[in-house]
Amino acid sequence: MDGALLPRAFFDGPVEEVAPALLGHVISHRTPEGEVAARLTEVEAYAGPLDPASHAYRGRTRRNEVMFGPPGHVYVYFTYGMHFCMNLVCGPDGTSMAVLLRAGEIIAGEDVARARRPRSTVRDLARGPARLCQALGVAREQNGLDVCAPGGPMTVRRGEPADPALIRNGPRTGVNGAKEVPWRFWIDGDPTVSPYRPHVPRRRGKITAEG
């Protein structure tokens, strides 16, 4: 992929600043099937132990330990018994902040993404966090990957940053705790942005936090 690799310093900042700054940049994943890249159009910020909606709110576990490591790594989790979702760890080492990647526009490897999501329209290939993971071929095996490593299978590279006048923010989607925090960021008018859905209580045992 063209574009310079985003340096680790890009991710080493407050999550509410890193999240909107990611809009317009490009995440790519290289697999034996080929490389797929998506221009990020929607993200959500989660502030670790300070944030009741974060997976790290109650401390370190085997599931979330990647969040407590250095910035620029991928945190993948399984949700609702059927989907994978992907975050990029940010902030200083140990702070467990992360940005959930919610949606993107496929700009390379569309044929590979279509093979993974054969019933999808072009707009919907990566429209939502689970669809984004499916299109990119991301699952549990990618948990912990370093997106700042030159030559690594997953990278985040400079794209055309979103026009600040088009960046919007609002409540995060589907979270129970701290649902009023306006840390969902998206590019206004982009067709790949997913629809907003407020939290709906689920049966006990289901995961409600997203990042």
mmCIF file with all atom_site columns, C-alpha atoms in Angstrom:
data_model
loop_
_atom_site.group_PDB
_atom_site.id
_atom_site.type_symbol
_atom_site.label_atom_id
_atom_site.label_alt_id
_atom_site.label_comp_id
_atom_site.label_asym_id
_atom_site.label_entity_id
_atom_site.label_seq_id
_atom_site.pdbx_PDB_ins_code
_atom_site.Cartn_x
_atom_site.Cartn_y
_atom_site.Cartn_z
_atom_site.occupancy
_atom_site.B_iso_or_equiv
_atom_site.pdbx_formal_charge
_atom_site.auth_seq_id
_atom_site.auth_comp_id
_atom_site.auth_asym_id
_atom_site.auth_atom_id
_atom_site.pdbx_PDB_model_num
ATOM 1   C CA . MET A 1 1   ? 0.000   0.000   0.000  1.00 0.00 ? 1   MET A CA 1
ATOM 2   C CA . ASP A 1 2   ? 1.071   3.560   -0.700 1.00 0.00 ? 2   ASP A CA 1
ATOM 3   C CA . GLY A 1 3   ? 1.344   6.047   2.148  1.00 0.00 ? 3   GLY A CA 1
ATOM 4   C CA . ALA A 1 4   ? 3.760   6.262   5.034  1.00 0.00 ? 4   ALA A CA 1
ATOM 5   C CA . LEU A 1 5   ? 3.322   3.990   8.027  1.00 0.00 ? 5   LEU A CA 1
ATOM 6   C CA . LEU A 1 6   ? 1.783   5.862   10.951 1.00 0.00 ? 6   LEU A CA 1
ATOM 7   C CA . PRO A 1 7   ? 4.466   6.029   13.684 1.00 0.00 ? 7   PRO A CA 1
ATOM 8   C CA . ARG A 1 8   ? 3.887   4.711   17.179 1.00 0.00 ? 8   ARG A CA 1
ATOM 9   C CA . ALA A 1 9   ? 3.906   8.299   18.422 1.00 0.00 ? 9   ALA A CA 1
ATOM 10  C CA . PHE A 1 10  ? 0.661   8.852   16.498 1.00 0.00 ? 10  PHE A CA 1
ATOM 11  C CA . PHE A 1 11  ? -1.110  6.391   18.818 1.00 0.00 ? 11  PHE A CA 1
ATOM 12  C CA . ASP A 1 12  ? 0.639   7.556   22.000 1.00 0.00 ? 12  ASP A CA 1
ATOM 13  C CA . GLY A 1 13  ? -1.871  10.227  22.960 1.00 0.00 ? 13  GLY A CA 1
ATOM 14  C CA . PRO A 1 14  ? -5.282  10.781  24.581 1.00 0.00 ? 14  PRO A CA 1
ATOM 15  C CA . VAL A 1 15  ? -7.792  8.368   23.078 1.00 0.00 ? 15  VAL A CA 1
ATOM 16  C CA . GLU A 1 16  ? -10.343 11.114  22.379 1.00 0.00 ? 16  GLU A CA 1
ATOM 17  C CA . GLU A 1 17  ? -7.736  12.821  20.187 1.00 0.00 ? 17  GLU A CA 1
ATOM 18  C CA . VAL A 1 18  ? -6.320  9.750   18.469 1.00 0.00 ? 18  VAL A CA 1
ATOM 19  C CA . ALA A 1 19  ? -9.769  8.471   17.478 1.00 0.00 ? 19  ALA A CA 1
ATOM 20  C CA . PRO A 1 20  ? -10.894 11.358  15.221 1.00 0.00 ? 20  PRO A CA 1
ATOM 21  C CA . ALA A 1 21  ? -7.332  11.738  13.898 1.00 0.00 ? 21  ALA A CA 1
ATOM 22  C CA . LEU A 1 22  ? -7.577  8.183   12.491 1.00 0.00 ? 22  LEU A CA 1
ATOM 23  C CA . LEU A 1 23  ? -10.434 9.117   10.158 1.00 0.00 ? 23  LEU A CA 1
ATOM 24  C CA . GLY A 1 24  ? -9.264  9.060   6.560  1.00 0.00 ? 24  GLY A CA 1
ATOM 25  C CA . HIS A 1 25  ? -6.213  6.910   7.253  1.00 0.00 ? 25  HIS A CA 1
ATOM 26  C CA . VAL A 1 26  ? -5.918  3.390   5.866  1.00 0.00 ? 26  VAL A CA 1
ATOM 27  C CA . ILE A 1 27  ? -5.748  0.041   7.630  1.00 0.00 ? 27  ILE A CA 1
ATOM 28  C CA . SER A 1 28  ? -4.617  -2.953  5.595  1.00 0.00 ? 28  SER A CA 1
ATOM 29  C CA . HIS A 1 29  ? -4.214  -6.655  6.263  1.00 0.00 ? 29  HIS A CA 1
ATOM 30  C CA . ARG A 1 30  ? -2.128  -8.993  4.156  1.00 0.00 ? 30  ARG A CA 1
ATOM 31  C CA . THR A 1 31  ? -3.092  -12.684 4.135  1.00 0.00 ? 31  THR A CA 1
ATOM 32  C CA . PRO A 1 32  ? -2.471  -15.643 1.780  1.00 0.00 ? 32  PRO A CA 1
ATOM 33  C CA . GLU A 1 33  ? -5.717  -14.676 -0.005 1.00 0.00 ? 33  GLU A CA 1
ATOM 34  C CA . GLY A 1 34  ? -4.383  -11.198 -0.725 1.00 0.00 ? 34  GLY A CA 1
ATOM 35  C CA . GLU A 1 35  ? -4.255  -7.738  0.818  1.00 0.00 ? 35  GLU A CA 1
ATOM 36  C CA . VAL A 1 36  ? -7.381  -5.769  1.728  1.00 0.00 ? 36  VAL A CA 1
ATOM 37  C CA . ALA A 1 37  ? -7.275  -2.111  2.748  1.00 0.00 ? 37  ALA A CA 1
ATOM 38  C CA . ALA A 1 38  ? -9.962  0.147   4.172  1.00 0.00 ? 38  ALA A CA 1
ATOM 39  C CA . ARG A 1 39  ? -10.086 3.915   4.576  1.00 0.00 ? 39  ARG A CA 1
ATOM 40  C CA . LEU A 1 40  ? -11.441 4.514   8.079  1.00 0.00 ? 40  LEU A CA 1
ATOM 41  C CA . THR A 1 41  ? -14.721 6.439   8.207  1.00 0.00 ? 41  THR A CA 1
ATOM 42  C CA . GLU A 1 42  ? -16.054 5.710   11.717 1.00 0.00 ? 42  GLU A CA 1
ATOM 43  C CA . VAL A 1 43  ? -14.385 4.981   15.070 1.00 0.00 ? 43  VAL A CA 1
ATOM 44  C CA . GLU A 1 44  ? -15.111 5.020   18.809 1.00 0.00 ? 44  GLU A CA 1
ATOM 45  C CA . ALA A 1 45  ? -12.842 5.923   21.724 1.00 0.00 ? 45  ALA A CA 1
ATOM 46  C CA . TYR A 1 46  ? -12.603 3.977   24.993 1.00 0.00 ? 46  TYR A CA 1
ATOM 47  C CA . ALA A 1 47  ? -10.617 5.253   27.974 1.00 0.00 ? 47  ALA A CA 1
ATOM 48  C CA . GLY A 1 48  ? -9.628  2.121   29.876 1.00 0.00 ? 48  GLY A CA 1
ATOM 49  C CA . PRO A 1 49  ? -10.097 2.132   33.683 1.00 0.00 ? 49  PRO A CA 1
ATOM 50  C CA . LEU A 1 50  ? -11.681 5.598   33.561 1.00 0.00 ? 50  LEU A CA 1
ATOM 51  C CA . ASP A 1 51  ? -14.457 4.425   31.227 1.00 0.00 ? 51  ASP A CA 1
ATOM 52  C CA . PRO A 1 52  ? -17.307 2.120   32.378 1.00 0.00 ? 52  PRO A CA 1
ATOM 53  C CA . ALA A 1 53  ? -17.900 1.114   28.744 1.00 0.00 ? 53  ALA A CA 1
ATOM 54  C CA . SER A 1 54  ? -14.335 -0.138  28.251 1.00 0.00 ? 54  SER A CA 1
ATOM 55  C CA . HIS A 1 55  ? -13.277 -3.773  28.481 1.00 0.00 ? 55  HIS A CA 1
ATOM 56  C CA . ALA A 1 56  ? -10.416 -2.575  30.714 1.00 0.00 ? 56  ALA A CA 1
ATOM 57  C CA . TYR A 1 57  ? -12.657 -0.791  33.227 1.00 0.00 ? 57  TYR A CA 1
ATOM 58  C CA . ARG A 1 58  ? -12.386 -3.570  35.828 1.00 0.00 ? 58  ARG A CA 1
ATOM 59  C CA . GLY A 1 59  ? -8.705  -4.228  35.336 1.00 0.00 ? 59  GLY A CA 1
ATOM 60  C CA . ARG A 1 60  ? -6.404  -6.536  33.446 1.00 0.00 ? 60  ARG A CA 1
ATOM 61  C CA . THR A 1 61  ? -7.536  -9.999  32.338 1.00 0.00 ? 61  THR A CA 1
ATOM 62  C CA . ARG A 1 62  ? -6.311  -12.619 29.864 1.00 0.00 ? 62  ARG A CA 1
ATOM 63  C CA . ARG A 1 63  ? -8.892  -11.313 27.415 1.00 0.00 ? 63  ARG A CA 1
ATOM 64  C CA . ASN A 1 64  ? -7.901  -7.644  27.491 1.00 0.00 ? 64  ASN A CA 1
ATOM 65  C CA . GLU A 1 65  ? -4.168  -7.832  28.290 1.00 0.00 ? 65  GLU A CA 1
ATOM 66  C CA . VAL A 1 66  ? -3.182  -6.430  24.873 1.00 0.00 ? 66  VAL A CA 1
ATOM 67  C CA . MET A 1 67  ? -4.896  -3.173  25.860 1.00 0.00 ? 67  MET A CA 1
ATOM 68  C CA . PHE A 1 68  ? -2.365  -2.719  28.688 1.00 0.00 ? 68  PHE A CA 1
ATOM 69  C CA . GLY A 1 69  ? 0.628   -2.964  26.386 1.00 0.00 ? 69  GLY A CA 1
ATOM 70  C CA . PRO A 1 70  ? 2.298   -0.350  24.202 1.00 0.00 ? 70  PRO A CA 1
ATOM 71  C CA . PRO A 1 71  ? 0.276   1.715   21.713 1.00 0.00 ? 71  PRO A CA 1
ATOM 72  C CA . GLY A 1 72  ? -0.073  0.716   18.084 1.00 0.00 ? 72  GLY A CA 1
ATOM 73  C CA . HIS A 1 73  ? -1.162  -2.883  18.708 1.00 0.00 ? 73  HIS A CA 1
ATOM 74  C CA . VAL A 1 74  ? -4.390  -4.606  17.695 1.00 0.00 ? 74  VAL A CA 1
ATOM 75  C CA . TYR A 1 75  ? -6.900  -5.735  20.324 1.00 0.00 ? 75  TYR A CA 1
ATOM 76  C CA . VAL A 1 76  ? -9.404  -8.202  18.859 1.00 0.00 ? 76  VAL A CA 1
ATOM 77  C CA . TYR A 1 77  ? -12.363 -9.524  20.822 1.00 0.00 ? 77  TYR A CA 1
ATOM 78  C CA . PHE A 1 78  ? -15.258 -11.906 20.182 1.00 0.00 ? 78  PHE A CA 1
ATOM 79  C CA . THR A 1 79  ? -18.732 -10.580 20.886 1.00 0.00 ? 79  THR A CA 1
ATOM 80  C CA . TYR A 1 80  ? -22.300 -11.892 21.052 1.00 0.00 ? 80  TYR A CA 1
ATOM 81  C CA . GLY A 1 81  ? -21.008 -15.387 20.322 1.00 0.00 ? 81  GLY A CA 1
ATOM 82  C CA . MET A 1 82  ? -20.576 -14.710 16.615 1.00 0.00 ? 82  MET A CA 1
ATOM 83  C CA . HIS A 1 83  ? -18.486 -11.653 15.661 1.00 0.00 ? 83  HIS A CA 1
ATOM 84  C CA . PHE A 1 84  ? -14.959 -10.318 15.984 1.00 0.00 ? 84  PHE A CA 1
ATOM 85  C CA . CYS A 1 85  ? -14.291 -6.615  16.498 1.00 0.00 ? 85  CYS A CA 1
ATOM 86  C CA . MET A 1 86  ? -10.984 -4.772  16.324 1.00 0.00 ? 86  MET A CA 1
ATOM 87  C CA . ASN A 1 87  ? -9.418  -1.942  18.329 1.00 0.00 ? 87  ASN A CA 1
ATOM 88  C CA . LEU A 1 88  ? -6.132  -0.062  18.086 1.00 0.00 ? 88  LEU A CA 1
ATOM 89  C CA . VAL A 1 89  ? -4.425  0.419   21.453 1.00 0.00 ? 89  VAL A CA 1
ATOM 90  C CA . CYS A 1 90  ? -3.355  3.993   22.154 1.00 0.00 ? 90  CYS A CA 1
ATOM 91  C CA . GLY A 1 91  ? -2.017  6.160   24.951 1.00 0.00 ? 91  GLY A CA 1
ATOM 92  C CA . PRO A 1 92  ? 1.092   5.443   27.040 1.00 0.00 ? 92  PRO A CA 1
ATOM 93  C CA . ASP A 1 93  ? 1.995   1.835   27.830 1.00 0.00 ? 93  ASP A CA 1
ATOM 94  C CA . GLY A 1 94  ? -0.244  0.532   30.614 1.00 0.00 ? 94  GLY A CA 1
ATOM 95  C CA . THR A 1 95  ? -3.139  2.970   30.237 1.00 0.00 ? 95  THR A CA 1
ATOM 96  C CA . SER A 1 96  ? -5.348  0.480   28.318 1.00 0.00 ? 96  SER A CA 1
ATOM 97  C CA . MET A 1 97  ? -7.021  3.052   26.075 1.00 0.00 ? 97  MET A CA 1
ATOM 98  C CA . ALA A 1 98  ? -8.215  1.856   22.665 1.00 0.00 ? 98  ALA A CA 1
ATOM 99  C CA . VAL A 1 99  ? -10.046 2.965   19.540 1.00 0.00 ? 99  VAL A CA 1
ATOM 100 C CA . LEU A 1 100 ? -12.716 0.648   18.149 1.00 0.00 ? 100 LEU A CA 1
ATOM 101 C CA . LEU A 1 101 ? -12.694 0.610   14.334 1.00 0.00 ? 101 LEU A CA 1
ATOM 102 C CA . ARG A 1 102 ? -16.339 0.777   13.378 1.00 0.00 ? 102 ARG A CA 1
ATOM 103 C CA . ALA A 1 103 ? -16.445 1.259   9.604  1.00 0.00 ? 103 ALA A CA 1
ATOM 104 C CA . GLY A 1 104 ? -14.424 1.889   6.495  1.00 0.00 ? 104 GLY A CA 1
ATOM 105 C CA . GLU A 1 105 ? -14.406 2.132   2.721  1.00 0.00 ? 105 GLU A CA 1
ATOM 106 C CA . ILE A 1 106 ? -12.625 -0.746  0.966  1.00 0.00 ? 106 ILE A CA 1
ATOM 107 C CA . ILE A 1 107 ? -10.051 0.861   -1.324 1.00 0.00 ? 107 ILE A CA 1
ATOM 108 C CA . ALA A 1 108 ? -7.901  -2.152  -2.214 1.00 0.00 ? 108 ALA A CA 1
ATOM 109 C CA . GLY A 1 109 ? -8.537  -5.884  -2.412 1.00 0.00 ? 109 GLY A CA 1
ATOM 110 C CA . GLU A 1 110 ? -12.260 -5.533  -3.064 1.00 0.00 ? 110 GLU A CA 1
ATOM 111 C CA . ASP A 1 111 ? -12.357 -8.945  -4.754 1.00 0.00 ? 111 ASP A CA 1
ATOM 112 C CA . VAL A 1 112 ? -10.938 -10.601 -1.627 1.00 0.00 ? 112 VAL A CA 1
ATOM 113 C CA . ALA A 1 113 ? -13.339 -8.686  0.631  1.00 0.00 ? 113 ALA A CA 1
ATOM 114 C CA . ARG A 1 114 ? -16.261 -9.703  -1.589 1.00 0.00 ? 114 ARG A CA 1
ATOM 115 C CA . ALA A 1 115 ? -15.227 -13.348 -1.373 1.00 0.00 ? 115 ALA A CA 1
ATOM 116 C CA . ARG A 1 116 ? -15.370 -13.053 2.420  1.00 0.00 ? 116 ARG A CA 1
ATOM 117 C CA . ARG A 1 117 ? -18.699 -11.218 2.328  1.00 0.00 ? 117 ARG A CA 1
ATOM 118 C CA . PRO A 1 118 ? -20.367 -12.502 -0.875 1.00 0.00 ? 118 PRO A CA 1
ATOM 119 C CA . ARG A 1 119 ? -23.839 -11.155 -0.104 1.00 0.00 ? 119 ARG A CA 1
ATOM 120 C CA . SER A 1 120 ? -22.677 -7.633  0.676  1.00 0.00 ? 120 SER A CA 1
ATOM 121 C CA . THR A 1 121 ? -23.053 -4.481  -1.363 1.00 0.00 ? 121 THR A CA 1
ATOM 122 C CA . VAL A 1 122 ? -19.934 -2.387  -1.957 1.00 0.00 ? 122 VAL A CA 1
ATOM 123 C CA . ARG A 1 123 ? -21.146 0.162   0.603  1.00 0.00 ? 123 ARG A CA 1
ATOM 124 C CA . ASP A 1 124 ? -21.708 -2.502  3.246  1.00 0.00 ? 124 ASP A CA 1
ATOM 125 C CA . LEU A 1 125 ? -18.490 -4.491  2.849  1.00 0.00 ? 125 LEU A CA 1
ATOM 126 C CA . ALA A 1 126 ? -16.960 -2.842  5.941  1.00 0.00 ? 126 ALA A CA 1
ATOM 127 C CA . ARG A 1 127 ? -19.928 -0.879  7.302  1.00 0.00 ? 127 ARG A CA 1
ATOM 128 C CA . GLY A 1 128 ? -19.870 -1.854  10.969 1.00 0.00 ? 128 GLY A CA 1
ATOM 129 C CA . PRO A 1 129 ? -17.144 -3.272  13.244 1.00 0.00 ? 129 PRO A CA 1
ATOM 130 C CA . ALA A 1 130 ? -17.889 -6.961  12.602 1.00 0.00 ? 130 ALA A CA 1
ATOM 131 C CA . ARG A 1 131 ? -18.162 -6.449  8.843  1.00 0.00 ? 131 ARG A CA 1
ATOM 132 C CA . LEU A 1 132 ? -14.888 -4.527  8.835  1.00 0.00 ? 132 LEU A CA 1
ATOM 133 C CA . CYS A 1 133 ? -13.170 -7.481  10.512 1.00 0.00 ? 133 CYS A CA 1
ATOM 134 C CA . GLN A 1 134 ? -14.733 -9.942  8.077  1.00 0.00 ? 134 GLN A CA 1
ATOM 135 C CA . ALA A 1 135 ? -13.697 -7.901  5.043  1.00 0.00 ? 135 ALA A CA 1
ATOM 136 C CA . LEU A 1 136 ? -10.129 -7.540  6.336  1.00 0.00 ? 136 LEU A CA 1
ATOM 137 C CA . GLY A 1 137 ? -9.869  -11.177 7.411  1.00 0.00 ? 137 GLY A CA 1
ATOM 138 C CA . VAL A 1 138 ? -9.390  -10.325 11.081 1.00 0.00 ? 138 VAL A CA 1
ATOM 139 C CA . ALA A 1 139 ? -10.079 -12.884 13.794 1.00 0.00 ? 139 ALA A CA 1
ATOM 140 C CA . ARG A 1 140 ? -8.608  -14.013 17.100 1.00 0.00 ? 140 ARG A CA 1
ATOM 141 C CA . GLU A 1 141 ? -5.249  -14.840 15.486 1.00 0.00 ? 141 GLU A CA 1
ATOM 142 C CA . GLN A 1 142 ? -4.627  -11.147 14.765 1.00 0.00 ? 142 GLN A CA 1
ATOM 143 C CA . ASN A 1 143 ? -4.958  -10.134 18.410 1.00 0.00 ? 143 ASN A CA 1
ATOM 144 C CA . GLY A 1 144 ? -1.740  -8.400  19.483 1.00 0.00 ? 144 GLY A CA 1
ATOM 145 C CA . LEU A 1 145 ? -0.390  -7.557  16.015 1.00 0.00 ? 145 LEU A CA 1
ATOM 146 C CA . ASP A 1 146 ? 1.812   -4.458  15.831 1.00 0.00 ? 146 ASP A CA 1
ATOM 147 C CA . VAL A 1 147 ? 0.492   -2.084  13.139 1.00 0.00 ? 147 VAL A CA 1
ATOM 148 C CA . CYS A 1 148 ? 3.614   0.095   13.450 1.00 0.00 ? 148 CYS A CA 1
ATOM 149 C CA . ALA A 1 149 ? 6.042   -2.678  12.464 1.00 0.00 ? 149 ALA A CA 1
ATOM 150 C CA . PRO A 1 150 ? 7.475   -2.207  8.949  1.00 0.00 ? 150 PRO A CA 1
ATOM 151 C CA . GLY A 1 151 ? 6.643   -5.217  6.828  1.00 0.00 ? 151 GLY A CA 1
ATOM 152 C CA . GLY A 1 152 ? 4.069   -6.548  9.272  1.00 0.00 ? 152 GLY A CA 1
ATOM 153 C CA . PRO A 1 153 ? 0.885   -8.229  8.016  1.00 0.00 ? 153 PRO A CA 1
ATOM 154 C CA . MET A 1 154 ? -1.342  -5.437  9.365  1.00 0.00 ? 154 MET A CA 1
ATOM 155 C CA . THR A 1 155 ? -0.489  -1.746  9.058  1.00 0.00 ? 155 THR A CA 1
ATOM 156 C CA . VAL A 1 156 ? -2.089  1.662   9.379  1.00 0.00 ? 156 VAL A CA 1
ATOM 157 C CA . ARG A 1 157 ? -0.846  4.107   6.759  1.00 0.00 ? 157 ARG A CA 1
ATOM 158 C CA . ARG A 1 158 ? -1.435  7.740   6.000  1.00 0.00 ? 158 ARG A CA 1
ATOM 159 C CA . GLY A 1 159 ? -4.416  8.413   3.813  1.00 0.00 ? 159 GLY A CA 1
ATOM 160 C CA . GLU A 1 160 ? -6.111  11.701  3.118  1.00 0.00 ? 160 GLU A CA 1
ATOM 161 C CA . PRO A 1 161 ? -7.139  13.010  6.562  1.00 0.00 ? 161 PRO A CA 1
ATOM 162 C CA . ALA A 1 162 ? -10.825 13.723  6.932  1.00 0.00 ? 162 ALA A CA 1
ATOM 163 C CA . ASP A 1 163 ? -11.875 17.341  6.482  1.00 0.00 ? 163 ASP A CA 1
ATOM 164 C CA . PRO A 1 164 ? -12.269 18.657  10.058 1.00 0.00 ? 164 PRO A CA 1
ATOM 165 C CA . ALA A 1 165 ? -15.470 20.389  8.973  1.00 0.00 ? 165 ALA A CA 1
ATOM 166 C CA . LEU A 1 166 ? -16.991 16.979  8.181  1.00 0.00 ? 166 LEU A CA 1
ATOM 167 C CA . ILE A 1 167 ? -16.019 15.170  11.379 1.00 0.00 ? 167 ILE A CA 1
ATOM 168 C CA . ARG A 1 168 ? -18.983 14.618  13.675 1.00 0.00 ? 168 ARG A CA 1
ATOM 169 C CA . ASN A 1 169 ? -19.206 13.064  17.117 1.00 0.00 ? 169 ASN A CA 1
ATOM 170 C CA . GLY A 1 170 ? -21.945 11.637  19.268 1.00 0.00 ? 170 GLY A CA 1
ATOM 171 C CA . PRO A 1 171 ? -22.822 8.863   21.761 1.00 0.00 ? 171 PRO A CA 1
ATOM 172 C CA . ARG A 1 172 ? -21.170 5.498   21.276 1.00 0.00 ? 172 ARG A CA 1
ATOM 173 C CA . THR A 1 173 ? -23.190 2.688   19.741 1.00 0.00 ? 173 THR A CA 1
ATOM 174 C CA . GLY A 1 174 ? -24.725 -0.085  21.803 1.00 0.00 ? 174 GLY A CA 1
ATOM 175 C CA . VAL A 1 175 ? -22.879 0.524   25.084 1.00 0.00 ? 175 VAL A CA 1
ATOM 176 C CA . ASN A 1 176 ? -24.465 0.340   28.510 1.00 0.00 ? 176 ASN A CA 1
ATOM 177 C CA . GLY A 1 177 ? -21.993 2.207   30.737 1.00 0.00 ? 177 GLY A CA 1
ATOM 178 C CA . ALA A 1 178 ? -21.208 5.877   30.064 1.00 0.00 ? 178 ALA A CA 1
ATOM 179 C CA . LYS A 1 179 ? -23.618 5.832   27.142 1.00 0.00 ? 179 LYS A CA 1
ATOM 180 C CA . GLU A 1 180 ? -23.818 9.638   27.080 1.00 0.00 ? 180 GLU A CA 1
ATOM 181 C CA . VAL A 1 181 ? -20.095 10.109  26.330 1.00 0.00 ? 181 VAL A CA 1
ATOM 182 C CA . PRO A 1 182 ? -19.853 11.539  22.764 1.00 0.00 ? 182 PRO A CA 1
ATOM 183 C CA . TRP A 1 183 ? -16.818 9.523   21.666 1.00 0.00 ? 183 TRP A CA 1
ATOM 184 C CA . ARG A 1 184 ? -18.128 8.046   18.453 1.00 0.00 ? 184 ARG A CA 1
ATOM 185 C CA . PHE A 1 185 ? -16.518 9.920   15.550 1.00 0.00 ? 185 PHE A CA 1
ATOM 186 C CA . TRP A 1 186 ? -17.445 9.698   11.885 1.00 0.00 ? 186 TRP A CA 1
ATOM 187 C CA . ILE A 1 187 ? -17.138 11.439  8.532  1.00 0.00 ? 187 ILE A CA 1
ATOM 188 C CA . ASP A 1 188 ? -20.420 13.186  7.861  1.00 0.00 ? 188 ASP A CA 1
ATOM 189 C CA . GLY A 1 189 ? -22.143 12.089  4.669  1.00 0.00 ? 189 GLY A CA 1
ATOM 190 C CA . ASP A 1 190 ? -19.897 9.099   4.008  1.00 0.00 ? 190 ASP A CA 1
ATOM 191 C CA . PRO A 1 191 ? -22.105 6.188   2.882  1.00 0.00 ? 191 PRO A CA 1
ATOM 192 C CA . THR A 1 192 ? -20.004 3.572   4.680  1.00 0.00 ? 192 THR A CA 1
ATOM 193 C CA . VAL A 1 193 ? -20.711 4.991   8.159  1.00 0.00 ? 193 VAL A CA 1
ATOM 194 C CA . SER A 1 194 ? -22.888 2.582   10.154 1.00 0.00 ? 194 SER A CA 1
ATOM 195 C CA . PRO A 1 195 ? -26.275 3.577   11.595 1.00 0.00 ? 195 PRO A CA 1
ATOM 196 C CA . TYR A 1 196 ? -26.389 4.651   15.236 1.00 0.00 ? 196 TYR A CA 1
ATOM 197 C CA . ARG A 1 197 ? -28.021 2.159   17.588 1.00 0.00 ? 197 ARG A CA 1
ATOM 198 C CA . PRO A 1 198 ? -28.493 2.857   21.309 1.00 0.00 ? 198 PRO A CA 1
ATOM 199 C CA . HIS A 1 199 ? -27.910 0.160   23.902 1.00 0.00 ? 199 HIS A CA 1
ATOM 200 C CA . VAL A 1 200 ? -30.619 -2.502  24.154 1.00 0.00 ? 200 VAL A CA 1
ATOM 201 C CA . PRO A 1 201 ? -30.511 -4.685  27.286 1.00 0.00 ? 201 PRO A CA 1
ATOM 202 C CA . ARG A 1 202 ? -29.638 -8.307  26.523 1.00 0.00 ? 202 ARG A CA 1
ATOM 203 C CA . ARG A 1 203 ? -29.855 -11.534 28.459 1.00 0.00 ? 203 ARG A CA 1
ATOM 204 C CA . ARG A 1 204 ? -27.322 -12.103 31.235 1.00 0.00 ? 204 ARG A CA 1
ATOM 205 C CA . GLY A 1 205 ? -23.950 -13.270 30.006 1.00 0.00 ? 205 GLY A CA 1
ATOM 206 C CA . LYS A 1 206 ? -23.881 -11.107 26.886 1.00 0.00 ? 206 LYS A CA 1
ATOM 207 C CA . ILE A 1 207 ? -21.141 -8.531  26.381 1.00 0.00 ? 207 ILE A CA 1
ATOM 208 C CA . THR A 1 208 ? -22.360 -4.938  26.133 1.00 0.00 ? 208 THR A CA 1
ATOM 209 C CA . ALA A 1 209 ? -19.137 -2.929  26.142 1.00 0.00 ? 209 ALA A CA 1
ATOM 210 C CA . GLU A 1 210 ? -17.476 -2.565  22.748 1.00 0.00 ? 210 GLU A CA 1
ATOM 211 C CA . GLY A 1 211 ? -13.895 -1.401  23.214 1.00 0.00 ? 211 GLY A CA 1
#
